PDB file of C-alpha atoms and ligand atoms in Angstrom:
ATOM      1  CA  MET A1242      11.590  15.476 -23.572  1.00 85.00           C
ATOM      2  CA  ASN A1243      10.324  14.671 -19.894  1.00 95.00           C
ATOM      3  CA  GLN A1244       9.639  11.016 -19.102  1.00 96.00           C
ATOM      4  CA  PHE A1245       5.852  11.695 -18.894  1.00 97.00           C
ATOM      5  CA  ALA A1246       6.167  12.830 -22.630  1.00 97.00           C
ATOM      6  CA  CYS A1247       8.398   9.856 -23.665  1.00 97.00           C
ATOM      7  CA  GLU A1248       6.265   7.245 -21.977  1.00 98.00           C
ATOM      8  CA  VAL A1249       2.832   9.166 -23.935  1.00 98.00           C
ATOM      9  CA  ARG A1250       4.923   8.890 -27.537  1.00 97.00           C
ATOM     10  CA  SER A1251       6.062   4.935 -27.092  1.00 97.00           C
ATOM     11  CA  GLY A1252       2.510   3.924 -25.214  1.00 98.00           C
ATOM     12  CA  LEU A1253       0.296   5.771 -28.105  1.00 97.00           C
ATOM     13  CA  ALA A1254       2.606   4.034 -31.141  1.00 97.00           C
ATOM     14  CA  LYS A1255       1.984   0.460 -29.615  1.00 97.00           C
ATOM     15  CA  PRO A1256      -0.413  -1.760 -31.659  1.00 97.00           C
ATOM     16  CA  GLN A1257      -2.592  -1.672 -28.658  1.00 98.00           C
ATOM     17  CA  LYS A1258      -2.126   1.768 -27.172  1.00 98.00           C
ATOM     18  CA  GLU A1259      -1.545   2.064 -23.525  1.00 98.00           C
ATOM     19  CA  LEU A1260      -0.786   4.720 -21.418  1.00 98.00           C
ATOM     20  CA  PRO A1261       0.552   3.605 -17.618  1.00 97.00           C
ATOM     21  CA  SER A1262      -1.645   4.209 -14.973  1.00 98.00           C
ATOM     22  CA  LYS A1263       0.915   6.001 -12.554  1.00 97.00           C
ATOM     23  CA  TYR A1264      -0.451   9.357 -14.875  1.00 98.00           C
ATOM     24  CA  LEU A1265      -4.072   9.282 -13.388  1.00 98.00           C
ATOM     25  CA  TYR A1266      -2.543  10.851 -10.138  1.00 98.00           C
ATOM     26  CA  ASP A1267      -1.925  14.358 -11.104  1.00 97.00           C
ATOM     27  CA  GLU A1268      -3.880  16.847  -8.683  1.00 97.00           C
ATOM     28  CA  LEU A1269      -6.659  16.756 -10.529  1.00 98.00           C
ATOM     29  CA  GLY A1270      -6.744  12.735 -10.748  1.00 98.00           C
ATOM     30  CA  SER A1271      -5.608  12.062  -6.869  1.00 97.00           C
ATOM     31  CA  ALA A1272      -8.922  14.060  -5.845  1.00 97.00           C
ATOM     32  CA  LEU A1273     -10.734  12.495  -7.991  1.00 98.00           C
ATOM     33  CA  PHE A1274      -9.441   9.310  -7.230  1.00 98.00           C
ATOM     34  CA  ASP A1275     -10.430  10.615  -3.079  1.00 97.00           C
ATOM     35  CA  ALA A1276     -14.389  10.591  -4.768  1.00 98.00           C
ATOM     36  CA  ILE A1277     -14.281   7.693  -6.016  1.00 98.00           C
ATOM     37  CA  THR A1278     -13.356   5.723  -2.460  1.00 97.00           C
ATOM     38  CA  ALA A1279     -16.473   6.751  -1.415  1.00 97.00           C
ATOM     39  CA  LEU A1280     -18.931   6.187  -4.119  1.00 98.00           C
ATOM     40  CA  PRO A1281     -21.206   3.233  -3.197  1.00 98.00           C
ATOM     41  CA  GLU A1282     -20.315   1.332  -5.753  1.00 98.00           C
ATOM     42  CA  TYR A1283     -16.094   1.700  -4.955  1.00 98.00           C
ATOM     43  CA  GLY A1284     -16.199  -1.217  -2.192  1.00 98.00           C
ATOM     44  CA  LEU A1285     -12.784  -1.833  -1.751  1.00 98.00           C
ATOM     45  CA  THR A1286     -11.637   0.763   0.385  1.00 98.00           C
ATOM     46  CA  ARG A1287     -14.240   0.515   2.812  1.00 98.00           C
ATOM     47  CA  ALA A1288     -13.485  -3.051   2.776  1.00 98.00           C
ATOM     48  CA  ASP A1289     -10.258  -2.465   3.139  1.00 98.00           C
ATOM     49  CA  ARG A1290     -10.283   0.282   6.289  1.00 98.00           C
ATOM     50  CA  ARG A1291     -12.501  -2.322   7.935  1.00 98.00           C
ATOM     51  CA  ILE A1292      -9.989  -4.989   7.960  1.00 98.00           C
ATOM     52  CA  LEU A1293      -7.057  -2.530   8.864  1.00 98.00           C
ATOM     53  CA  ASN A1294      -9.592  -0.880  11.766  1.00 97.00           C
ATOM     54  CA  ARG A1295      -9.906  -4.446  13.080  1.00 97.00           C
ATOM     55  CA  HIS A1296      -6.817  -6.298  12.623  1.00 97.00           C
ATOM     56  CA  ALA A1297      -4.103  -3.365  13.186  1.00 97.00           C
ATOM     57  CA  VAL A1298      -3.956  -4.584  17.036  1.00 96.00           C
ATOM     58  CA  ASP A1299      -2.908  -8.072  15.666  1.00 97.00           C
ATOM     59  CA  LEU A1300      -0.127  -6.704  13.599  1.00 96.00           C
ATOM     60  CA  PRO A1301       3.319  -7.351  15.555  1.00 95.00           C
ATOM     61  CA  ARG A1302       4.387  -4.587  17.625  1.00 92.00           C
ATOM     62  CA  ASP A1303       8.643  -4.723  16.568  1.00 89.00           C
ATOM     63  CA  PHE A1304       9.077  -2.304  13.986  1.00 95.00           C
ATOM     64  CA  ALA A1305      10.667   0.756  14.342  1.00 94.00           C
ATOM     65  CA  CYS A1306       9.183   2.002  11.092  1.00 96.00           C
ATOM     66  CA  VAL A1307       6.431   2.219   8.399  1.00 97.00           C
ATOM     67  CA  ALA A1308       6.523   2.611   5.027  1.00 98.00           C
ATOM     68  CA  GLU A1309       4.001   2.810   2.345  1.00 98.00           C
ATOM     69  CA  PHE A1310       3.814   2.362  -1.315  1.00 98.00           C
ATOM     70  CA  GLY A1311       1.626   4.346  -3.248  1.00 98.00           C
ATOM     71  CA  SER A1312      -0.298   5.886  -0.033  1.00 97.00           C
ATOM     72  CA  GLY A1313      -2.658   8.404  -1.516  1.00 95.00           C
ATOM     73  CA  SER A1314      -4.618  10.433   1.365  1.00 93.00           C
ATOM     74  CA  GLY A1315      -3.834   8.037   3.588  1.00 94.00           C
ATOM     75  CA  SER A1316      -6.673   7.988   5.264  1.00 92.00           C
ATOM     76  CA  LYS A1317      -6.828   4.554   6.389  1.00 96.00           C
ATOM     77  CA  THR A1318      -3.227   3.732   7.481  1.00 97.00           C
ATOM     78  CA  ARG A1319      -4.156   5.744  10.970  1.00 96.00           C
ATOM     79  CA  ALA A1320      -5.053   2.561  12.473  1.00 96.00           C
ATOM     80  CA  ILE A1321      -1.720   1.434  11.754  1.00 97.00           C
ATOM     81  CA  LEU A1322       0.628   4.272  13.063  1.00 97.00           C
ATOM     82  CA  GLU A1323      -1.858   4.236  16.239  1.00 96.00           C
ATOM     83  CA  ALA A1324      -1.595   0.498  17.054  1.00 96.00           C
ATOM     84  CA  ILE A1325       2.554   0.063  16.430  1.00 95.00           C
ATOM     85  CA  ALA A1326       3.690   4.118  17.285  1.00 95.00           C
ATOM     86  CA  PRO A1327       6.379   3.547  14.792  1.00 96.00           C
ATOM     87  CA  LYS A1328       8.788   6.068  14.983  1.00 94.00           C
ATOM     88  CA  THR A1329       9.272   7.795  11.509  1.00 96.00           C
ATOM     89  CA  TYR A1330       6.410   7.074   8.134  1.00 97.00           C
ATOM     90  CA  PHE A1331       7.453   7.501   4.995  1.00 98.00           C
ATOM     91  CA  PRO A1332       4.440   7.678   2.414  1.00 98.00           C
ATOM     92  CA  ILE A1333       6.227   7.092  -1.056  1.00 98.00           C
ATOM     93  CA  ASP A1334       3.856   8.201  -3.870  1.00 98.00           C
ATOM     94  CA  VAL A1335       4.319   9.704  -7.530  1.00 97.00           C
ATOM     95  CA  SER A1336       1.546  12.617  -6.460  1.00 97.00           C
ATOM     96  CA  PRO A1337       2.709  15.356  -4.761  1.00 97.00           C
ATOM     97  CA  ALA A1338      -0.804  16.318  -4.040  1.00 96.00           C
ATOM     98  CA  ALA A1339      -1.450  12.863  -2.321  1.00 97.00           C
ATOM     99  CA  LEU A1340       1.213  13.285  -0.289  1.00 97.00           C
ATOM    100  CA  ASP A1341       0.549  16.695   1.047  1.00 97.00           C
ATOM    101  CA  ARG A1342      -2.976  15.093   1.982  1.00 96.00           C
ATOM    102  CA  CYS A1343      -1.517  12.249   3.603  1.00 97.00           C
ATOM    103  CA  THR A1344       1.504  14.427   5.717  1.00 97.00           C
ATOM    104  CA  ARG A1345      -1.516  16.695   7.017  1.00 96.00           C
ATOM    105  CA  GLU A1346      -3.922  13.708   7.471  1.00 95.00           C
ATOM    106  CA  LEU A1347      -1.689  11.687   9.588  1.00 96.00           C
ATOM    107  CA  CYS A1348       0.009  14.518  11.290  1.00 95.00           C
ATOM    108  CA  GLY A1349       1.694  14.013  14.811  1.00 93.00           C
ATOM    109  CA  MET A1350       1.102  10.229  14.782  1.00 94.00           C
ATOM    110  CA  ALA A1351       5.156   9.464  13.809  1.00 95.00           C
ATOM    111  CA  HIS A1352       7.617  11.724  12.375  1.00 96.00           C
ATOM    112  CA  ILE A1353       7.156  11.648   8.334  1.00 97.00           C
ATOM    113  CA  GLN A1354       9.398  11.855   5.584  1.00 97.00           C
ATOM    114  CA  PRO A1355       7.389  12.289   2.175  1.00 97.00           C
ATOM    115  CA  ILE A1356       8.717  10.549  -0.290  1.00 98.00           C
ATOM    116  CA  GLU A1357       7.807  11.598  -4.125  1.00 98.00           C
ATOM    117  CA  ASP A1358       9.263   8.966  -6.210  1.00 97.00           C
ATOM    118  CA  SER A1359       8.228   5.245  -7.718  1.00 97.00           C
ATOM    119  CA  PHE A1360       7.665   2.739  -5.773  1.00 98.00           C
ATOM    120  CA  LEU A1361      11.762   1.028  -5.713  1.00 98.00           C
ATOM    121  CA  GLU A1362      13.104   3.768  -5.803  1.00 98.00           C
ATOM    122  CA  GLY A1363      11.510   5.729  -2.682  1.00 98.00           C
ATOM    123  CA  LEU A1364      11.845   2.091  -1.021  1.00 98.00           C
ATOM    124  CA  ASP A1365      15.660   2.664  -2.141  1.00 97.00           C
ATOM    125  CA  ARG A1366      15.599   6.275  -0.402  1.00 97.00           C
ATOM    126  CA  VAL A1367      13.792   4.610   2.469  1.00 97.00           C
ATOM    127  CA  ARG A1368      16.486   2.237   3.295  1.00 95.00           C
ATOM    128  CA  GLU A1369      19.077   4.983   2.724  1.00 93.00           C
ATOM    129  CA  ALA A1370      17.069   7.098   5.416  1.00 92.00           C
ATOM    130  CA  GLN A1371      16.208   4.270   7.866  1.00 85.00           C
ATOM    131  CA  GLU A1372      18.647   4.093  10.689  1.00 75.00           C
ATOM    132  CA  SER A1373      17.816   0.918  12.175  1.00 84.00           C
ATOM    133  CA  GLY A1374      15.271  -1.379  13.172  1.00 91.00           C
ATOM    134  CA  ALA A1375      12.671  -3.650  11.458  1.00 95.00           C
ATOM    135  CA  LEU A1376      10.784  -1.890   8.716  1.00 97.00           C
ATOM    136  CA  LEU A1377       7.187  -2.835   7.912  1.00 98.00           C
ATOM    137  CA  LEU A1378       5.896  -2.076   4.244  1.00 98.00           C
ATOM    138  CA  LEU A1379       2.180  -1.093   3.439  1.00 98.00           C
ATOM    139  CA  PHE A1380       0.554  -1.571   0.220  1.00 98.00           C
ATOM    140  CA  LEU A1381      -2.793  -1.326   0.385  1.00 98.00           C
ATOM    141  CA  GLY A1382      -5.997  -0.744  -1.677  1.00 97.00           C
ATOM    142  CA  SER A1383      -5.264  -3.887  -4.065  1.00 97.00           C
ATOM    143  CA  THR A1384      -2.468  -1.111  -5.852  1.00 97.00           C
ATOM    144  CA  LEU A1385      -0.321  -4.514  -6.662  1.00 97.00           C
ATOM    145  CA  GLY A1386      -3.572  -5.498  -8.682  1.00 97.00           C
ATOM    146  CA  ASN A1387      -2.416  -2.354 -10.918  1.00 97.00           C
ATOM    147  CA  PHE A1388       0.831  -4.584 -12.605  1.00 96.00           C
ATOM    148  CA  ASP A1389       0.266  -6.900 -15.059  1.00 91.00           C
ATOM    149  CA  SER A1390       0.510 -10.302 -14.054  1.00 84.00           C
ATOM    150  CA  ARG A1391       3.506 -11.233 -15.672  1.00 84.00           C
ATOM    151  CA  CYS A1392       5.792  -8.485 -14.092  1.00 94.00           C
ATOM    152  CA  ARG A1393       3.941  -8.640 -10.635  1.00 96.00           C
ATOM    153  CA  ASN A1394       6.703 -11.657  -8.935  1.00 96.00           C
ATOM    154  CA  ASP A1395       9.381 -10.018 -10.753  1.00 97.00           C
ATOM    155  CA  PHE A1396       8.501  -6.694  -8.792  1.00 98.00           C
ATOM    156  CA  LEU A1397       7.801  -8.205  -6.058  1.00 98.00           C
ATOM    157  CA  GLN A1398      11.465  -9.946  -5.805  1.00 97.00           C
ATOM    158  CA  GLN A1399      12.794  -6.356  -6.385  1.00 98.00           C
ATOM    159  CA  VAL A1400      10.467  -5.464  -3.747  1.00 98.00           C
ATOM    160  CA  ARG A1401      12.058  -8.511  -1.335  1.00 97.00           C
ATOM    161  CA  LEU A1402      16.009  -7.763  -2.491  1.00 97.00           C
ATOM    162  CA  ARG A1403      15.446  -4.555  -0.660  1.00 96.00           C
ATOM    163  CA  MET A1404      14.221  -6.054   2.895  1.00 96.00           C
ATOM    164  CA  ARG A1405      16.128  -7.178   5.551  1.00 93.00           C
ATOM    165  CA  SER A1406      14.799 -10.534   7.137  1.00 91.00           C
ATOM    166  CA  GLY A1407      12.610  -9.579  10.052  1.00 91.00           C
ATOM    167  CA  ASP A1408      10.752  -6.505   8.023  1.00 96.00           C
ATOM    168  CA  ALA A1409       7.148  -7.185   6.688  1.00 98.00           C
ATOM    169  CA  MET A1410       5.093  -6.398   4.185  1.00 98.00           C
ATOM    170  CA  LEU A1411       1.564  -5.569   4.766  1.00 98.00           C
ATOM    171  CA  ILE A1412      -0.572  -6.026   1.482  1.00 98.00           C
ATOM    172  CA  GLY A1413      -4.264  -5.460   0.512  1.00 98.00           C
ATOM    173  CA  LEU A1414      -5.833  -7.296  -2.417  1.00 98.00           C
ATOM    174  CA  ASP A1415      -9.212  -7.604  -4.071  1.00 98.00           C
ATOM    175  CA  LEU A1416     -10.741 -11.034  -4.691  1.00 98.00           C
ATOM    176  CA  VAL A1417     -13.003 -12.027  -7.316  1.00 98.00           C
ATOM    177  CA  LYS A1418     -16.587 -11.946  -7.089  1.00 97.00           C
ATOM    178  CA  PRO A1419     -19.544 -11.160  -9.116  1.00 97.00           C
ATOM    179  CA  LEU A1420     -19.100  -9.713 -12.603  1.00 98.00           C
ATOM    180  CA  GLU A1421     -21.280  -6.739 -12.292  1.00 97.00           C
ATOM    181  CA  THR A1422     -20.330  -5.720  -8.789  1.00 98.00           C
ATOM    182  CA  MET A1423     -16.894  -5.475 -10.126  1.00 98.00           C
ATOM    183  CA  LEU A1424     -17.784  -3.966 -13.332  1.00 98.00           C
ATOM    184  CA  ASP A1425     -20.087  -1.237 -11.083  1.00 98.00           C
ATOM    185  CA  ALA A1426     -16.899  -0.746  -9.117  1.00 98.00           C
ATOM    186  CA  TYR A1427     -15.051   1.003 -12.041  1.00 98.00           C
ATOM    187  CA  ASP A1428     -18.145   2.379 -14.354  1.00 98.00           C
ATOM    188  CA  ASP A1429     -19.919   3.990 -11.421  1.00 97.00           C
ATOM    189  CA  PRO A1430     -23.725   5.657 -12.817  1.00 97.00           C
ATOM    190  CA  THR A1431     -22.197   8.740 -11.747  1.00 97.00           C
ATOM    191  CA  GLY A1432     -19.332   9.321 -13.855  1.00 98.00           C
ATOM    192  CA  VAL A1433     -16.693   9.958 -11.061  1.00 98.00           C
ATOM    193  CA  THR A1434     -14.625   6.906 -12.340  1.00 98.00           C
ATOM    194  CA  ALA A1435     -15.167   8.282 -16.459  1.00 98.00           C
ATOM    195  CA  ALA A1436     -13.639  11.595 -14.806  1.00 98.00           C
ATOM    196  CA  PHE A1437     -10.427  10.110 -13.285  1.00 98.00           C
ATOM    197  CA  ASN A1438     -10.058   8.398 -16.228  1.00 98.00           C
ATOM    198  CA  LEU A1439     -10.404  11.037 -18.784  1.00 98.00           C
ATOM    199  CA  ASN A1440      -8.821  13.794 -16.910  1.00 98.00           C
ATOM    200  CA  LEU A1441      -5.590  11.584 -18.000  1.00 98.00           C
ATOM    201  CA  LEU A1442      -6.242  13.303 -21.532  1.00 98.00           C
ATOM    202  CA  GLY A1443      -6.547  16.547 -19.400  1.00 98.00           C
ATOM    203  CA  ARG A1444      -3.128  16.308 -18.422  1.00 98.00           C
ATOM    204  CA  ILE A1445      -1.214  15.089 -21.187  1.00 98.00           C
ATOM    205  CA  ASN A1446      -3.240  18.530 -22.435  1.00 98.00           C
ATOM    206  CA  ARG A1447      -2.315  20.881 -19.624  1.00 98.00           C
ATOM    207  CA  GLU A1448       1.610  19.533 -19.060  1.00 98.00           C
ATOM    208  CA  LEU A1449       2.455  18.392 -22.784  1.00 98.00           C
ATOM    209  CA  GLY A1450       0.669  20.760 -25.458  1.00 98.00           C
ATOM    210  CA  GLY A1451      -1.585  18.010 -26.347  1.00 98.00           C
ATOM    211  CA  ASP A1452      -4.954  18.856 -28.438  1.00 98.00           C
ATOM    212  CA  PHE A1453      -7.069  15.879 -26.778  1.00 98.00           C
ATOM    213  CA  ASP A1454     -10.533  16.767 -27.562  1.00 98.00           C
ATOM    214  CA  ILE A1455     -11.799  14.846 -24.240  1.00 98.00           C
ATOM    215  CA  ARG A1456     -15.618  15.076 -25.413  1.00 98.00           C
ATOM    216  CA  ALA A1457     -14.674  12.827 -28.599  1.00 98.00           C
ATOM    217  CA  PHE A1458     -13.458   9.952 -26.040  1.00 98.00           C
ATOM    218  CA  ALA A1459     -15.753   8.107 -23.776  1.00 98.00           C
ATOM    219  CA  HIS A1460     -14.581   6.123 -20.806  1.00 98.00           C
ATOM    220  CA  HIS A1461     -15.003   2.180 -20.710  1.00 98.00           C
ATOM    221  CA  ALA A1462     -14.399  -0.751 -18.189  1.00 98.00           C
ATOM    222  CA  LEU A1463     -14.332  -4.148 -19.297  1.00 98.00           C
ATOM    223  CA  TYR A1464     -13.651  -7.716 -17.079  1.00 98.00           C
ATOM    224  CA  ASN A1465     -10.529 -10.159 -18.942  1.00 97.00           C
ATOM    225  CA  GLU A1466     -12.144 -12.838 -17.876  1.00 96.00           C
ATOM    226  CA  THR A1467      -8.919 -14.939 -19.379  1.00 95.00           C
ATOM    227  CA  ASP A1468      -6.301 -13.098 -17.316  1.00 95.00           C
ATOM    228  CA  ARG A1469      -8.680 -12.272 -14.357  1.00 97.00           C
ATOM    229  CA  ARG A1470      -8.357  -8.372 -14.376  1.00 97.00           C
ATOM    230  CA  ILE A1471     -10.300  -5.471 -15.058  1.00 98.00           C
ATOM    231  CA  GLU A1472      -9.384  -2.952 -17.928  1.00 98.00           C
ATOM    232  CA  MET A1473     -10.108   0.748 -17.876  1.00 98.00           C
ATOM    233  CA  HIS A1474      -9.912   1.925 -21.584  1.00 98.00           C
ATOM    234  CA  LEU A1475     -10.117   5.381 -23.370  1.00 98.00           C
ATOM    235  CA  ARG A1476     -12.220   4.602 -26.572  1.00 98.00           C
ATOM    236  CA  SER A1477     -12.041   7.306 -29.105  1.00 98.00           C
ATOM    237  CA  ARG A1478     -15.972   7.925 -30.659  1.00 98.00           C
ATOM    238  CA  ILE A1479     -14.750   9.021 -34.280  1.00 98.00           C
ATOM    239  CA  ASN A1480     -11.890   8.849 -36.605  1.00 98.00           C
ATOM    240  CA  GLN A1481      -9.224  11.761 -35.389  1.00 98.00           C
ATOM    241  CA  THR A1482      -5.891  12.483 -34.914  1.00 98.00           C
ATOM    242  CA  VAL A1483      -4.346  14.288 -32.229  1.00 98.00           C
ATOM    243  CA  THR A1484      -0.693  16.078 -31.560  1.00 98.00           C
ATOM    244  CA  VAL A1485       1.109  16.166 -28.386  1.00 97.00           C
ATOM    245  CA  THR A1486       4.117  18.819 -28.924  1.00 97.00           C
ATOM    246  CA  GLU A1487       6.262  18.176 -25.838  1.00 96.00           C
ATOM    247  CA  ALA A1488       6.469  14.510 -27.380  1.00 94.00           C
ATOM    248  CA  ASP A1489       6.982  15.688 -30.742  1.00 93.00           C
ATOM    249  CA  PHE A1490       4.002  12.776 -31.929  1.00 94.00           C
ATOM    250  CA  HIS A1491       0.693  12.556 -34.313  1.00 96.00           C
ATOM    251  CA  CYS A1492      -1.332  10.251 -33.303  1.00 96.00           C
ATOM    252  CA  ARG A1493      -4.484   8.518 -35.403  1.00 97.00           C
ATOM    253  CA  PHE A1494      -7.203   6.870 -33.779  1.00 98.00           C
ATOM    254  CA  ARG A1495     -10.009   4.617 -35.515  1.00 98.00           C
ATOM    255  CA  ALA A1496     -13.482   5.354 -34.298  1.00 98.00           C
ATOM    256  CA  ASP A1497     -13.942   2.400 -31.442  1.00 98.00           C
ATOM    257  CA  GLU A1498     -10.262   2.114 -30.945  1.00 98.00           C
ATOM    258  CA  THR A1499      -8.681   2.336 -27.253  1.00 98.00           C
ATOM    259  CA  ILE A1500      -6.205   3.368 -25.445  1.00 98.00           C
ATOM    260  CA  TRP A1501      -5.524   1.170 -22.478  1.00 98.00           C
ATOM    261  CA  THR A1502      -5.015   3.049 -19.105  1.00 98.00           C
ATOM    262  CA  GLU A1503      -5.098   0.475 -16.096  1.00 98.00           C
ATOM    263  CA  SER A1504      -5.639  -2.910 -15.178  1.00 97.00           C
ATOM    264  CA  SER A1505      -6.961  -4.183 -11.977  1.00 98.00           C
ATOM    265  CA  HIS A1506      -6.488  -7.881 -11.227  1.00 98.00           C
ATOM    266  CA  LYS A1507      -8.756  -9.847  -9.520  1.00 98.00           C
ATOM    267  CA  PHE A1508      -7.315 -12.544  -7.257  1.00 98.00           C
ATOM    268  CA  TYR A1509      -8.214 -15.730  -4.799  1.00 98.00           C
ATOM    269  CA  ALA A1510      -7.213 -16.073  -1.166  1.00 97.00           C
ATOM    270  CA  ASP A1511      -6.013 -18.927  -1.665  1.00 97.00           C
ATOM    271  CA  GLU A1512      -3.262 -18.125  -4.081  1.00 97.00           C
ATOM    272  CA  ILE A1513      -2.141 -15.295  -2.159  1.00 98.00           C
ATOM    273  CA  PRO A1514       0.013 -17.058   0.613  1.00 98.00           C
ATOM    274  CA  GLU A1515       1.704 -18.891  -3.069  1.00 97.00           C
ATOM    275  CA  ILE A1516       1.839 -15.404  -4.582  1.00 97.00           C
ATOM    276  CA  ALA A1517       4.547 -14.464  -1.184  1.00 97.00           C
ATOM    277  CA  HIS A1518       6.021 -18.170  -0.964  1.00 97.00           C
ATOM    278  CA  ALA A1519       6.973 -17.614  -4.339  1.00 96.00           C
ATOM    279  CA  THR A1520       8.754 -14.279  -4.081  1.00 96.00           C
ATOM    280  CA  GLY A1521      10.264 -14.692  -0.906  1.00 96.00           C
ATOM    281  CA  PHE A1522       7.800 -13.834   1.932  1.00 97.00           C
ATOM    282  CA  VAL A1523       6.112 -15.898   4.466  1.00 97.00           C
ATOM    283  CA  SER A1524       2.590 -15.044   4.455  1.00 97.00           C
ATOM    284  CA  GLU A1525       2.049 -15.147   8.457  1.00 97.00           C
ATOM    285  CA  ALA A1526      -1.776 -13.843   8.800  1.00 97.00           C
ATOM    286  CA  LEU A1527      -4.823 -13.399   6.188  1.00 98.00           C
ATOM    287  CA  TRP A1528      -7.996 -11.957   6.742  1.00 98.00           C
ATOM    288  CA  VAL A1529     -10.920 -11.380   4.440  1.00 98.00           C
ATOM    289  CA  ASP A1530     -13.399  -9.107   4.597  1.00 98.00           C
ATOM    290  CA  GLU A1531     -17.227 -10.653   5.062  1.00 93.00           C
ATOM    291  CA  GLU A1532     -19.063  -8.169   3.262  1.00 97.00           C
ATOM    292  CA  TRP A1533     -16.873  -7.860   0.455  1.00 98.00           C
ATOM    293  CA  PRO A1534     -14.092 -10.021  -0.466  1.00 98.00           C
ATOM    294  CA  PHE A1535     -11.007  -8.224   0.106  1.00 98.00           C
ATOM    295  CA  ALA A1536      -7.939  -9.528   1.802  1.00 98.00           C
ATOM    296  CA  GLU A1537      -5.107  -7.844   4.038  1.00 98.00           C
ATOM    297  CA  SER A1538      -2.223 -10.582   4.008  1.00 98.00           C
ATOM    298  CA  LEU A1539       1.038  -9.867   6.534  1.00 98.00           C
ATOM    299  CA  TRP A1540       3.768 -11.273   4.830  1.00 98.00           C
ATOM    300  CA  ARG A1541       6.973 -11.592   6.673  1.00 97.00           C
ATOM    301  CA  ALA A1542      10.932 -11.308   4.769  1.00 95.00           C
ATOM    302  CA  VAL A1543      12.921 -14.850   5.511  1.00 87.00           C
TER     303      VAL A1543
HETATM  304  C1  SAM B1482      -5.388   3.158  -5.970  1.00 78.57           C
HETATM  305  S1  SAM B1482      -4.471   4.678  -5.236  1.00 78.57           S
HETATM  306  C2  SAM B1482      -4.078   3.900  -3.933  1.00 78.57           C
HETATM  307  C3  SAM B1482      -4.148   5.013  -3.027  1.00 78.57           C
HETATM  308  C4  SAM B1482      -4.185   4.244  -1.169  1.00 78.57           C
HETATM  309  N1  SAM B1482      -3.126   3.094  -1.135  1.00 78.57           N
HETATM  310  C5  SAM B1482      -5.545   3.802  -1.137  1.00 78.57           C
HETATM  311  O1  SAM B1482      -5.497   2.357  -0.843  1.00 78.57           O
HETATM  312  O2  SAM B1482      -6.873   4.087  -0.989  1.00 78.57           O
HETATM  313  C6  SAM B1482      -2.657   4.049  -5.867  1.00 78.57           C
HETATM  314  C7  SAM B1482      -1.594   5.430  -5.432  1.00 78.57           C
HETATM  315  O3  SAM B1482      -0.335   5.104  -5.746  1.00 78.57           O
HETATM  316  C8  SAM B1482       0.252   6.031  -5.904  1.00 78.57           C
HETATM  317  N2  SAM B1482       0.677   5.531  -7.363  1.00 78.57           N
HETATM  318  C9  SAM B1482       0.804   4.704  -8.913  1.00 78.57           C
HETATM  319  N3  SAM B1482       1.741   4.461  -9.356  1.00 78.57           N
HETATM  320  C10 SAM B1482       2.742   4.700  -8.333  1.00 78.57           C
HETATM  321  C11 SAM B1482       4.003   4.375  -8.460  1.00 78.57           C
HETATM  322  N4  SAM B1482       4.323   3.607  -9.935  1.00 78.57           N
HETATM  323  N5  SAM B1482       5.538   4.456  -7.553  1.00 78.57           N
HETATM  324  C12 SAM B1482       4.776   5.197  -7.015  1.00 78.57           C
HETATM  325  N6  SAM B1482       2.982   5.791  -6.883  1.00 78.57           N
HETATM  326  C13 SAM B1482       2.641   5.428  -7.292  1.00 78.57           C
HETATM  327  C14 SAM B1482      -1.043   7.007  -6.598  1.00 78.57           C
HETATM  328  O4  SAM B1482      -0.648   8.253  -7.087  1.00 78.57           O
HETATM  329  C15 SAM B1482      -1.995   6.856  -5.957  1.00 78.57           C
HETATM  330  O5  SAM B1482      -2.034   7.674  -5.001  1.00 78.57           O
END
């Protein structure tokens, strides 16, 4: 049984059914995510781009190489590569479709070595391939917010262990803002985010021989105030049983029961240097967008 099948089986067997968000990004999912970034309700990408376009020139120039966690299509990375002119750029992403787009988008900006892998495994491969010089690791778009807050610092410490003194990470984090603005960003009236979320069931049907009736599920976004995160769920509209052949698994759903598919944690600007400090970094710069509260911070490994 492949890893996707194992994780679907174990995730759907939990009392709160869940699926890892990295599986949202097959070819169709990556295309739908790119469409989300153009939605008027999804201000994150535009805010991130405004900060990077304005402040890329303020970044130190001492990096021989740039790597990027979850590069997606890499459309915001151009300003950074222009400013730093690294020898090599390593986009790391689980989605081959995203890496193809990223490589085309940034062609000619550096020697591009795409790495199709998960974050830490991908960073290990960067370390094996990088001969010398300091590394700048990009983690844009608030993708760190997808981590459960209990696992987040462990993950950052694992990143830090793979970095050398003098390396740095540029990290983009979405900030707390009015409830309606946050909810609209994950539940747009056009239905693009709903399609992005429901595509995960389509992917299970296509790749694992599932028989999800996609029309029998609905996209649902909520703000969990206690944990300060938007949660995306897929809500079963009816009582139903689904079979996933490759996972050798039948799964019962009660009407209104949900599968939790993604979390997007929201941050306060003043906690960002504290998170850096707690995980072995020093925050050297913090820029906040004025239109859409979003922060980019440069963390140095010390
Ligand atoms: C929210 S998108 C952000 C894309 C881009 N960085 C941006 O800011 O617009 C997350 C990206 O991370 C990738 N991704 C998600 N989980 C991953 C994981 N565990 N390892 C590697 N890539 C992952 C997805 O395929 C997707 O391209």
